[in-house]
Short mmCIF file of C-alpha atoms in Angstrom, two decimals:
data_model
loop_
_atom_site.label_atom_id
_atom_site.label_comp_id
_atom_site.label_asym_id
_atom_site.label_seq_id
_atom_site.Cartn_x
_atom_site.Cartn_y
_atom_site.Cartn_z
CA MET A 1 -24.42 16.63 -139.94
CA GLU A 2 -25.29 17.38 -143.56
CA LYS A 3 -26.99 20.68 -142.75
CA GLU A 4 -24.13 21.72 -140.48
CA SER A 5 -21.53 20.82 -143.11
CA LEU A 6 -23.36 22.68 -145.86
CA THR A 7 -23.49 25.78 -143.67
CA GLN A 8 -19.75 25.54 -143.02
CA LEU A 9 -18.94 25.04 -146.69
CA ALA A 10 -21.13 28.01 -147.62
CA THR A 11 -19.39 30.14 -144.99
CA LEU A 12 -15.95 29.22 -146.29
CA SER A 13 -16.99 29.77 -149.90
CA HIS A 14 -16.73 33.54 -149.38
CA PRO A 15 -13.15 34.55 -150.32
CA GLN A 16 -12.56 36.96 -147.44
CA ARG A 17 -14.08 34.67 -144.83
CA MET A 18 -11.79 31.95 -146.17
CA GLN A 19 -8.84 34.36 -145.86
CA ILE A 20 -9.64 34.91 -142.20
CA PHE A 21 -9.95 31.19 -141.53
CA ARG A 22 -6.67 30.43 -143.31
CA LEU A 23 -4.90 33.14 -141.28
CA LEU A 24 -6.25 31.64 -138.05
CA MET A 25 -5.10 28.19 -139.13
CA ARG A 26 -1.58 29.54 -139.76
CA ARG A 27 -1.61 31.14 -136.32
CA TYR A 28 -3.10 28.10 -134.55
CA PRO A 29 -3.13 27.58 -131.57
CA ASP A 30 -2.97 31.36 -131.05
CA ALA A 31 -6.12 33.32 -130.35
CA VAL A 32 -5.67 36.38 -132.58
CA PRO A 33 -7.13 39.84 -131.76
CA ALA A 34 -9.87 40.95 -134.15
CA GLY A 35 -8.00 44.17 -134.87
CA GLU A 36 -4.87 42.30 -135.89
CA ILE A 37 -6.88 40.12 -138.28
CA ALA A 38 -8.45 43.18 -139.88
CA GLU A 39 -5.08 44.92 -140.24
CA ALA A 40 -3.35 41.87 -141.69
CA LEU A 41 -6.04 41.34 -144.34
CA GLY A 42 -6.84 44.99 -145.04
CA LEU A 43 -10.45 44.73 -143.85
CA LYS A 44 -12.59 47.43 -142.29
CA ALA A 45 -13.34 46.71 -138.63
CA SER A 46 -17.08 46.47 -139.26
CA THR A 47 -16.61 44.11 -142.22
CA ASN A 48 -14.17 41.98 -140.25
CA SER A 49 -16.66 41.75 -137.39
CA VAL A 50 -19.42 40.53 -139.72
CA TYR A 51 -17.17 37.85 -141.24
CA LEU A 52 -15.96 36.67 -137.84
CA ALA A 53 -19.53 36.45 -136.60
CA ALA A 54 -20.43 34.25 -139.60
CA LEU A 55 -17.44 31.98 -138.98
CA ARG A 56 -18.31 31.75 -135.31
CA GLU A 57 -21.96 30.96 -136.01
CA ALA A 58 -20.83 28.14 -138.31
CA GLY A 59 -18.66 26.75 -135.52
CA LEU A 60 -15.44 27.35 -137.43
CA VAL A 61 -13.90 29.77 -134.93
CA THR A 62 -14.18 30.36 -131.21
CA GLN A 63 -14.25 33.76 -129.52
CA ILE A 64 -12.22 34.54 -126.41
CA ARG A 65 -12.42 37.77 -124.46
CA HIS A 66 -9.23 39.30 -123.05
CA GLY A 67 -10.27 42.38 -121.12
CA THR A 68 -12.02 44.59 -123.64
CA SER A 69 -10.47 42.83 -126.63
CA LEU A 70 -12.00 39.91 -128.57
CA HIS A 71 -9.62 37.22 -129.81
CA TYR A 72 -10.41 34.42 -132.25
CA ARG A 73 -9.03 30.91 -132.70
CA ALA A 74 -9.66 28.36 -135.46
CA GLU A 75 -11.89 25.50 -134.28
CA THR A 76 -9.93 22.54 -135.60
CA ALA A 77 -12.38 19.94 -134.31
CA THR A 78 -15.06 21.40 -136.56
CA LEU A 79 -12.72 21.29 -139.54
CA GLN A 80 -11.91 17.64 -138.82
CA ARG A 81 -15.61 16.76 -138.75
CA LEU A 82 -16.17 18.63 -142.00
CA MET A 83 -13.33 16.82 -143.73
CA GLY A 84 -14.61 13.53 -142.39
CA TYR A 85 -18.06 14.26 -143.76
CA LEU A 86 -16.69 15.04 -147.21
CA LEU A 87 -14.50 11.93 -147.34
CA ASN A 88 -16.81 9.44 -145.70
CA ASP A 89 -20.30 10.61 -146.62
CA CYS A 90 -19.94 12.37 -149.95
CA CYS A 91 -17.29 9.94 -151.24
CA ARG A 92 -18.96 6.98 -149.52
CA GLY A 93 -15.63 6.08 -147.99
CA ARG A 94 -14.14 5.10 -151.36
CA PRO A 95 -10.37 5.73 -151.34
CA ASP A 96 -10.24 5.15 -155.10
CA LEU A 97 -12.45 8.21 -155.65
CA CYS A 98 -11.43 10.47 -152.78
CA PRO A 99 -8.08 9.30 -151.45
CA PRO A 100 -6.99 11.02 -148.26
CA LEU A 101 -4.01 13.32 -148.56
CA PRO A 102 -0.80 11.45 -147.87
CA VAL A 103 0.59 12.16 -144.44
CA LYS A 104 4.33 12.02 -144.07
CA ASP A 105 5.49 9.87 -141.17
CA GLY A 106 7.11 11.59 -138.23
CA PRO A 107 10.87 12.13 -138.43
CA ASP A 108 12.76 8.85 -138.09
CA ILE A 109 15.96 9.28 -136.08
CA MET A 110 16.93 5.64 -136.42
CA ASP A 111 19.03 6.55 -139.45
CA HIS A 112 20.74 9.28 -137.39
CA ARG A 113 20.33 11.81 -140.17
CA LYS A 114 20.25 15.51 -139.47
CA TYR A 115 16.89 17.28 -139.57
CA ASN A 116 16.52 20.53 -141.45
CA VAL A 117 14.85 23.28 -139.41
CA LEU A 118 13.86 26.72 -140.71
CA PHE A 119 12.85 29.68 -138.53
CA ILE A 120 10.92 32.44 -140.32
CA CYS A 121 10.27 36.02 -139.30
CA THR A 122 9.59 39.18 -141.27
CA GLY A 123 12.92 40.98 -141.04
CA ASN A 124 15.22 38.06 -140.12
CA SER A 125 17.24 40.46 -138.00
CA ALA A 126 16.58 39.34 -134.41
CA ARG A 127 14.08 36.65 -133.33
CA SER A 128 14.69 34.17 -136.14
CA ILE A 129 18.42 34.82 -135.86
CA PHE A 130 18.24 34.07 -132.13
CA ALA A 131 16.43 30.80 -132.88
CA GLU A 132 18.97 29.82 -135.54
CA ALA A 133 21.93 30.42 -133.25
CA LEU A 134 20.29 28.73 -130.27
CA LEU A 135 19.25 25.52 -131.99
CA ARG A 136 22.57 25.24 -133.80
CA ASP A 137 24.38 25.31 -130.47
CA MET A 138 21.84 23.39 -128.38
CA GLY A 139 20.93 20.71 -130.91
CA GLY A 140 24.42 19.36 -131.36
CA ASP A 141 24.83 17.42 -134.59
CA ARG A 142 21.14 16.48 -134.90
CA PHE A 143 19.98 19.53 -136.86
CA ASN A 144 20.84 21.69 -139.84
CA VAL A 145 19.45 25.07 -138.83
CA TYR A 146 18.42 28.00 -141.03
CA SER A 147 16.53 31.26 -140.67
CA ALA A 148 14.96 33.62 -143.18
CA GLY A 149 12.66 36.60 -143.52
CA THR A 150 9.67 37.32 -145.71
CA ARG A 151 11.01 40.88 -146.07
CA PRO A 152 14.51 40.67 -144.61
CA HIS A 153 16.53 43.65 -143.52
CA SER A 154 19.88 44.18 -145.20
CA GLU A 155 21.69 43.89 -141.86
CA LEU A 156 21.17 42.09 -138.57
CA ASN A 157 20.00 44.12 -135.61
CA PRO A 158 23.09 45.29 -133.65
CA TYR A 159 21.43 44.61 -130.27
CA ALA A 160 20.71 41.03 -131.36
CA VAL A 161 24.25 40.46 -132.61
CA SER A 162 25.76 41.92 -129.45
CA LEU A 163 23.59 39.70 -127.23
CA LEU A 164 24.44 36.55 -129.16
CA ALA A 165 28.14 37.33 -128.95
CA ALA A 166 27.85 37.96 -125.21
CA LYS A 167 26.11 34.58 -124.80
CA GLY A 168 29.01 32.84 -126.54
CA HIS A 169 27.35 32.05 -129.88
CA ASP A 170 29.33 32.04 -133.12
CA ILE A 171 28.01 35.03 -135.10
CA SER A 172 30.44 34.85 -138.01
CA ASN A 173 28.09 33.08 -140.43
CA LEU A 174 24.82 34.76 -139.45
CA ARG A 175 23.18 36.93 -142.10
CA ALA A 176 19.73 38.14 -143.15
CA LYS A 177 18.22 35.91 -145.85
CA ASN A 178 15.06 35.92 -147.93
CA VAL A 179 12.73 32.97 -147.51
CA SER A 180 12.90 32.46 -151.28
CA GLU A 181 16.41 31.01 -150.79
CA PHE A 182 14.76 27.95 -149.25
CA GLN A 183 11.98 27.43 -151.80
CA GLY A 184 13.91 26.57 -154.96
CA PRO A 185 14.63 23.10 -156.35
CA GLU A 186 18.17 23.15 -154.95
CA ALA A 187 17.08 24.21 -151.44
CA PRO A 188 17.32 21.76 -148.55
CA ARG A 189 14.10 19.87 -147.87
CA MET A 190 12.78 21.05 -144.53
CA ASP A 191 11.64 18.73 -141.75
CA PHE A 192 10.45 21.56 -139.50
CA VAL A 193 9.33 25.13 -140.29
CA PHE A 194 8.56 27.56 -137.45
CA THR A 195 7.34 31.14 -137.67
CA VAL A 196 8.52 33.21 -134.71
CA CYS A 197 6.71 36.47 -135.40
CA ASN A 198 3.01 37.07 -135.88
CA GLN A 199 3.41 39.22 -138.98
CA ALA A 200 5.20 36.46 -140.89
CA ALA A 201 2.59 33.90 -139.81
CA ASN A 202 -0.18 36.25 -140.99
CA GLU A 203 1.24 36.27 -144.50
CA GLU A 204 0.42 33.74 -147.20
CA CYS A 205 3.38 31.45 -147.81
CA PRO A 206 3.71 28.75 -150.48
CA THR A 207 3.23 25.15 -149.42
CA TRP A 208 6.54 23.62 -148.38
CA GLU A 209 7.87 20.66 -150.30
CA GLY A 210 7.73 17.43 -148.32
CA GLN A 211 5.07 18.52 -145.83
CA PRO A 212 7.38 19.56 -142.97
CA VAL A 213 6.02 19.73 -139.45
CA SER A 214 5.23 23.41 -138.93
CA ALA A 215 4.15 25.55 -136.01
CA HIS A 216 3.84 29.16 -134.92
CA TRP A 217 6.06 30.22 -132.02
CA GLY A 218 5.17 33.90 -131.94
CA MET A 219 7.34 36.19 -129.83
CA PRO A 220 7.04 39.95 -129.14
CA ASP A 221 9.31 41.97 -131.42
CA PRO A 222 12.22 43.40 -129.41
CA VAL A 223 13.15 45.70 -132.31
CA THR A 224 10.05 47.80 -131.61
CA ALA A 225 10.88 48.26 -127.93
CA GLU A 226 11.02 51.85 -126.77
CA GLY A 227 12.50 53.53 -123.72
CA THR A 228 15.96 53.70 -122.27
CA GLU A 229 18.94 51.77 -123.53
CA ALA A 230 18.52 49.33 -120.64
CA GLU A 231 14.83 48.79 -121.47
CA LYS A 232 15.61 48.08 -125.11
CA LYS A 233 18.31 45.57 -124.17
CA LEU A 234 15.87 43.91 -121.76
CA ALA A 235 13.40 43.35 -124.61
CA PHE A 236 16.07 41.50 -126.58
CA GLN A 237 17.06 39.52 -123.50
CA GLN A 238 13.43 38.45 -122.99
CA ALA A 239 13.02 37.37 -126.62
CA TYR A 240 16.26 35.40 -126.43
CA GLY A 241 15.22 33.77 -123.16
CA GLY A 242 11.77 32.83 -124.46
CA LEU A 243 13.19 31.20 -127.57
CA LYS A 244 15.88 29.45 -125.57
CA ASN A 245 13.24 27.82 -123.37
CA ARG A 246 11.14 26.75 -126.33
CA ILE A 247 14.12 25.30 -128.15
CA THR A 248 15.22 23.50 -124.98
CA THR A 249 11.81 21.81 -124.91
CA PHE A 250 11.97 21.07 -128.64
CA THR A 251 15.39 19.40 -128.47
CA ALA A 252 14.17 17.23 -125.57
CA LEU A 253 11.27 15.74 -127.58
CA PRO A 254 11.50 11.95 -128.05
CA PHE A 255 11.46 12.05 -131.83
CA ASP A 256 11.91 8.30 -132.11
CA THR A 257 8.66 7.59 -130.22
CA LEU A 258 6.38 10.24 -131.74
CA ASP A 259 4.32 9.79 -134.89
CA ARG A 260 3.61 12.83 -137.02
CA ILE A 261 0.33 13.72 -135.32
CA SER A 262 1.87 13.48 -131.85
CA LEU A 263 4.89 15.49 -132.98
CA GLN A 264 2.64 18.19 -134.45
CA ALA A 265 0.72 18.40 -131.17
CA ALA A 266 4.01 18.67 -129.27
CA VAL A 267 5.38 21.58 -131.30
CA ASP A 268 1.99 23.32 -131.18
CA GLY A 269 2.09 22.92 -127.42
CA ILE A 270 5.49 24.54 -127.25
CA GLY A 271 4.14 27.51 -129.18
CA ALA A 272 1.09 27.79 -126.93
CA SER A 273 3.09 27.64 -123.71
CA ASP A 274 4.05 30.57 -121.58
CA LEU A 275 7.73 29.71 -121.66
CA GLU A 276 8.67 33.12 -123.01
CA ASN A 277 8.09 34.62 -119.56
CA THR A 278 10.87 32.51 -118.04
CA PRO A 279 14.22 34.30 -117.68
CA ALA A 280 17.15 33.13 -119.78
#
């Protein structure tokens, strides 16, 4: 175990290899194409390949082939063993010297409080706006719902607004917002943070106050859809339908019976599911 752990620590000690691993952790449980990793981090394809090979050899990532494309996923079991080695072997299991990081308990609905949920995308003009409107209507009085963008557009996408109105959602208070609005001392403390586009999940974001449960629920971007007017509208309909199904599953979770670890696994499972292919 010591030799294996030293190899893993040496692998992660390289700044760019660490960048790749952190990106894959933010995208977990996604398996991310090698080309997308290289583009997100500004790496040459050959350099990216070398770093991914080193991470794979150390057991920190797994490789999955989809056709001719290679995808990579963080190997969380390896990370857990590494952390266990550092805490139990190096620290000799002494909590006074190496206390484990505090883990916030799962949300407690016994007090019937509302839970703050934030959906993040890059532009905050379509997918995150869909999620905000859907959870606000489907969650009843159990949630305060927000959305934001890492680089928000000045206006919401007109196709998205039209679809929400047609579905009967209140669009009067929807607007594009910067994620910085939710990171100040006066901002609401989030219980859940979800990224709904890959680009936003690929970006480095500050640690959220209060350790909210977070997950990546990546959806294809309908704004980039090309073709006829009908084909473009269909792309928005599919994104709306996929998010509706995921939020339906989320609102049905038994929050009062799940601890934090179980809740994290549940929201990760929602993100890894193929619910987005189900019609609205």
